mmCIF file of C-alpha atoms in Angstrom:
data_model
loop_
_atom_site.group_PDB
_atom_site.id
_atom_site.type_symbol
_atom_site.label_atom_id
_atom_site.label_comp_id
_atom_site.label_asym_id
_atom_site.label_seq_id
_atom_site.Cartn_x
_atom_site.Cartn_y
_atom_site.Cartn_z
ATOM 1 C CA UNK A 16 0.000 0.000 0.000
ATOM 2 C CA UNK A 17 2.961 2.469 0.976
ATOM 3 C CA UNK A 18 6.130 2.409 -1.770
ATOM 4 C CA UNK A 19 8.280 4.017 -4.393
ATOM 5 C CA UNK A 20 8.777 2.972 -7.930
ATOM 6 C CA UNK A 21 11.494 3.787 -10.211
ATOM 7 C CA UNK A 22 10.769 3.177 -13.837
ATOM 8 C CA UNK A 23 13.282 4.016 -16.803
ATOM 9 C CA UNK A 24 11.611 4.543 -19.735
ATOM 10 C CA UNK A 25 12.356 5.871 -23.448
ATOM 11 C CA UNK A 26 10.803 8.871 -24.747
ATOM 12 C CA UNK A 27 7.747 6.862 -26.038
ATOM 13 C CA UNK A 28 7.119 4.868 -22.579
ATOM 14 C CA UNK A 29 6.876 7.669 -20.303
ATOM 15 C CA UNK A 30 3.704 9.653 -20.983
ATOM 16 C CA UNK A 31 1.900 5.628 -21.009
ATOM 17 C CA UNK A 32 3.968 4.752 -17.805
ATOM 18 C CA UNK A 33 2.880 7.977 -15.817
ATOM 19 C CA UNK A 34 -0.804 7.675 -17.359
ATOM 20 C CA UNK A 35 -0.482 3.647 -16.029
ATOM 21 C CA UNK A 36 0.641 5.107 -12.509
ATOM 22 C CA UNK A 37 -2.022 7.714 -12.206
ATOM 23 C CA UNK A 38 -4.968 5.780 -13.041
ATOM 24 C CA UNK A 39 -4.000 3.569 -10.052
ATOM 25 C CA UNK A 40 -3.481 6.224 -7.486
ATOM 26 C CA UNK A 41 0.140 6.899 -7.347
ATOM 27 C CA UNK A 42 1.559 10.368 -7.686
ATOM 28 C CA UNK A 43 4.304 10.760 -10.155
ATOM 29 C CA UNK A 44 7.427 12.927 -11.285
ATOM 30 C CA UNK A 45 10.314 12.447 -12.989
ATOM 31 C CA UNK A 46 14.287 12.237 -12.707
ATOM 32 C CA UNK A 47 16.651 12.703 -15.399
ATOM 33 C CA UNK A 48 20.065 11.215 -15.883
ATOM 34 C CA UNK A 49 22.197 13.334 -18.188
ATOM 35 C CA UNK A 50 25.389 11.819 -19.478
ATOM 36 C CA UNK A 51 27.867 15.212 -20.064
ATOM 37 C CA UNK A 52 29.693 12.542 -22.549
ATOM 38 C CA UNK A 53 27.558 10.499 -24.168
ATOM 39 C CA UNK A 54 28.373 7.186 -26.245
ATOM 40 C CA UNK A 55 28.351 7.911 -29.702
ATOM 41 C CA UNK A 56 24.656 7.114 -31.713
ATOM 42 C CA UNK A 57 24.083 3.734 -33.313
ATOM 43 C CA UNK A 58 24.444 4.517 -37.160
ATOM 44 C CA UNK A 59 21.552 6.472 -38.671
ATOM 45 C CA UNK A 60 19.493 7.167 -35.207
ATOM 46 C CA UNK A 61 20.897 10.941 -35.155
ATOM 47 C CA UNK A 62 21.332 12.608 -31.845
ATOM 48 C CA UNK A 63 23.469 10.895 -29.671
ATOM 49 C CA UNK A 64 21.620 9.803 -26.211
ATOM 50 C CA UNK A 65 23.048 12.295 -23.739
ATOM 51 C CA UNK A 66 20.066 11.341 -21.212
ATOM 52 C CA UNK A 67 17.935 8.805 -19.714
ATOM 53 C CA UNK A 68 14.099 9.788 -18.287
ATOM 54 C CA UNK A 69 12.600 8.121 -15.108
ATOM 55 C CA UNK A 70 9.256 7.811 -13.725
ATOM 56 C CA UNK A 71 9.744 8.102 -10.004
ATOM 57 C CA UNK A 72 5.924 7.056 -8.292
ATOM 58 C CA UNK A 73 5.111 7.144 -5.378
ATOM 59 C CA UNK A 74 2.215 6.483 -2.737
ATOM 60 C CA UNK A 75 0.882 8.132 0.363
ATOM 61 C CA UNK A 76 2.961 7.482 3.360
ATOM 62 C CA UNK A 77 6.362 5.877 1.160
ATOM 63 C CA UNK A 78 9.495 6.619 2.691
ATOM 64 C CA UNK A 79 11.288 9.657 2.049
ATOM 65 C CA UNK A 80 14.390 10.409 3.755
ATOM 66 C CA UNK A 81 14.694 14.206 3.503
ATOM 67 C CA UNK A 82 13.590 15.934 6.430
ATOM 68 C CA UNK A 83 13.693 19.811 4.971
ATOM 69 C CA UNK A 84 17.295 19.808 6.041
ATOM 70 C CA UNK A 85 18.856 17.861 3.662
ATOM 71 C CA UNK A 86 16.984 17.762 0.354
ATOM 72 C CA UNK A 87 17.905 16.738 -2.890
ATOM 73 C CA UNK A 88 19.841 19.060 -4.952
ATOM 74 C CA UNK A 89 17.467 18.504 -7.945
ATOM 75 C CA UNK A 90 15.646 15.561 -9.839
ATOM 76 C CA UNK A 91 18.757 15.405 -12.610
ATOM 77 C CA UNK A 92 21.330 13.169 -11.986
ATOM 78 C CA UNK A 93 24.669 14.002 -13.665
ATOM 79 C CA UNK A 94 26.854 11.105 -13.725
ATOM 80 C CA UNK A 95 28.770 9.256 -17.468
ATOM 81 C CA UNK A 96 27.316 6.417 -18.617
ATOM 82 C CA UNK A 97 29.598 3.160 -18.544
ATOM 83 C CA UNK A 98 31.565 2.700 -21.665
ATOM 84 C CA UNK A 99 33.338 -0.608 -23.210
ATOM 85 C CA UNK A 100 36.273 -1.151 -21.732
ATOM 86 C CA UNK A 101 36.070 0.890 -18.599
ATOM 87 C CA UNK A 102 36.347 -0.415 -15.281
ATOM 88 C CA UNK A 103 32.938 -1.695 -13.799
ATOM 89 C CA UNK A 104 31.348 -1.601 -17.392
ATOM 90 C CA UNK A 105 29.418 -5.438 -18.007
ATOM 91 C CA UNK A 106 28.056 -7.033 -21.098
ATOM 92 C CA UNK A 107 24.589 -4.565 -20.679
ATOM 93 C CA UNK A 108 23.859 -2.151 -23.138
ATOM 94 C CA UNK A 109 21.972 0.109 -20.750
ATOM 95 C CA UNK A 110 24.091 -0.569 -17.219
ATOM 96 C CA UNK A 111 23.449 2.510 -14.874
ATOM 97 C CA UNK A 112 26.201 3.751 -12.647
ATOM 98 C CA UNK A 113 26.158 2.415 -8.985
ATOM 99 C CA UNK A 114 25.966 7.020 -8.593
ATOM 100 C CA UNK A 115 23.186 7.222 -10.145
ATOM 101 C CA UNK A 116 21.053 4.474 -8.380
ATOM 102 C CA UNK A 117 22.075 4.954 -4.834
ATOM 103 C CA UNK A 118 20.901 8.140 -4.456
ATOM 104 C CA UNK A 119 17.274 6.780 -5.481
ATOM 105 C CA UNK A 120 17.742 3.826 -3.353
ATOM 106 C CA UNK A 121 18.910 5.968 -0.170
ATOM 107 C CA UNK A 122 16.033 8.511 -0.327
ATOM 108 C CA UNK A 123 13.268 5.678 -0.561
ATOM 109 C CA UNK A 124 14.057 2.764 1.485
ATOM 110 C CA UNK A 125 15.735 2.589 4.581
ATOM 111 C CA UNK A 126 17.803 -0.141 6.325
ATOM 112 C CA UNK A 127 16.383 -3.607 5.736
ATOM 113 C CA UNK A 128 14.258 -3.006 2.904
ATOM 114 C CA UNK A 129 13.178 -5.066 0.742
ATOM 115 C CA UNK A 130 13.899 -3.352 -3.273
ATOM 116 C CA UNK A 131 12.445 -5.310 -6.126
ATOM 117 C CA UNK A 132 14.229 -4.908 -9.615
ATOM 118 C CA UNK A 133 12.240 -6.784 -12.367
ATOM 119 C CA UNK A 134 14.556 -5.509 -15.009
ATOM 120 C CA UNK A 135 17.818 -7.217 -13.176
ATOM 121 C CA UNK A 136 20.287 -6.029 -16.343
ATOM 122 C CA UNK A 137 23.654 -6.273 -14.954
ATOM 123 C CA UNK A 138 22.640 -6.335 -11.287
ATOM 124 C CA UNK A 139 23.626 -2.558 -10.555
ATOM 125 C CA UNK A 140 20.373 -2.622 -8.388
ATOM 126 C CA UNK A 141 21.833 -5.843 -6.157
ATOM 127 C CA UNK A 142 24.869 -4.096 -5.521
ATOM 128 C CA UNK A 143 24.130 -0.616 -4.601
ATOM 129 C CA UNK A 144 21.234 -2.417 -1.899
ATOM 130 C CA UNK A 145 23.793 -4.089 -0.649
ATOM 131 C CA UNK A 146 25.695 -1.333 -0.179
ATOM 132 C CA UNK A 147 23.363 0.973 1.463
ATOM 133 C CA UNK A 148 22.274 -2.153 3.558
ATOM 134 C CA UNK A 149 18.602 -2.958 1.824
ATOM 135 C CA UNK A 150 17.775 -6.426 0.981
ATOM 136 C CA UNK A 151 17.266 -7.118 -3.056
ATOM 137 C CA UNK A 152 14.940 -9.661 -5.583
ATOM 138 C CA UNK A 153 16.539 -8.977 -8.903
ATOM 139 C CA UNK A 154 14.188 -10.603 -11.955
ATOM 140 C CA UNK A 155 15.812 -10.669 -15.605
ATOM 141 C CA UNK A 156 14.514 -12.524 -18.343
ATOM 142 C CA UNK A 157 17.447 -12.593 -20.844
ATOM 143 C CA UNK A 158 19.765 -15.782 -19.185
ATOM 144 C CA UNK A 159 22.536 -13.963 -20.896
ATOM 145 C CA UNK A 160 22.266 -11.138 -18.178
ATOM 146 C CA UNK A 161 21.169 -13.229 -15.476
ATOM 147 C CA UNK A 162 24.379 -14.689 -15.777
ATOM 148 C CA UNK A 163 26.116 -11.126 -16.348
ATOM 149 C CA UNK A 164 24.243 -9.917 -12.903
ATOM 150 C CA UNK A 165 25.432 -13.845 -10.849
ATOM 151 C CA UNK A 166 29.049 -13.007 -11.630
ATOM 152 C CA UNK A 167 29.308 -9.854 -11.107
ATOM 153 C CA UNK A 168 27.786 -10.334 -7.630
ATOM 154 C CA UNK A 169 29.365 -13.311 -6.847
ATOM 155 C CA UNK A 170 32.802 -11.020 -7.493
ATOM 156 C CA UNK A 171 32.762 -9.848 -4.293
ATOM 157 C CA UNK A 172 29.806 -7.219 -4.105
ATOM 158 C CA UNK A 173 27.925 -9.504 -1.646
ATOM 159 C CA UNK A 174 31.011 -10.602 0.262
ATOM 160 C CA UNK A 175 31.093 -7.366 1.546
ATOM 161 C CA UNK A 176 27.794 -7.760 3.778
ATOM 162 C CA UNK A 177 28.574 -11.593 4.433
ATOM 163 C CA UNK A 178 26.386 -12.571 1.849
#
């Protein structure tokens, strides 16, 4: 009944997303992750993709951890996006920074919580809950990054926490 949801969309998903959101009685806004370099375009598809849009819902009562004292600095994240090659980057074509999940994770949930993810990707999700001490169900229907997400927990992510 209480919660937070996080949804990255494209540009065509997020009017239908919010409108999805709505009609079920959760408030919306949104975040934006803006990449100041931004992997070059596939061939033909123009601009290159310099940002990423979020549906951030939420219902009465959800946990917010800013008191008025500390809030966010604004709903646009400004963090790279992980290239081929660089260190932390997996086999995911759309792997978010461990910077620019935390942050969502931290103002949401608090110690203990439980954080679905039922796009898994890479596991970023996994390992930023574990991190911030939150508990983590990670669902991924490609086996390919299933197995991307195992490894790189199993790397010593989890070890960490003494999982």
């Amino acid at each position: 009944p209480k919660g937070s949801a996080y949804w990255w969309v494209g540009h065509r998903e997020f009017g239908p997303v919010v409108s999805v959101f709505e009609s079920v009685g959760w408030k919306t806004r949104f975040i934006v992750w803006t990449k100041p370099a931004p992997s070059p375009p596939p061939p033909g598809s123009g601009w290159p993709s310099g940002a990423e849009l979020c549906v951030y819902a939420f219902r009465p009562g959800r946990t917010w951890n800013h008191d008025g004292s500390n809030p966010p600095v604004s709903n646009v994240l400004t963090q790279d996006s992980l290239r081929h090659g660089q260190p932390g980057k997996e086999d995911h074509p759309t792997q978010k920074p461990e910077s620019v999940i935390k942050p969502l994770i931290a103002a949401s949930t608090l110690p203990g919580d439980l954080i679905l993810d039922p796009f898994g990707g890479s596991g970023t999700t996994a390992v930023a809950a574990k991190r911030l001490g939150r508990r983590c169900i990670l669902i991924e229907k490609e086996e390919k990054y299933c197995e991307v997400a195992a490894r790189r927990l199993s790397q010593g992510a989890l070890a960490l926490f003494g999982g």
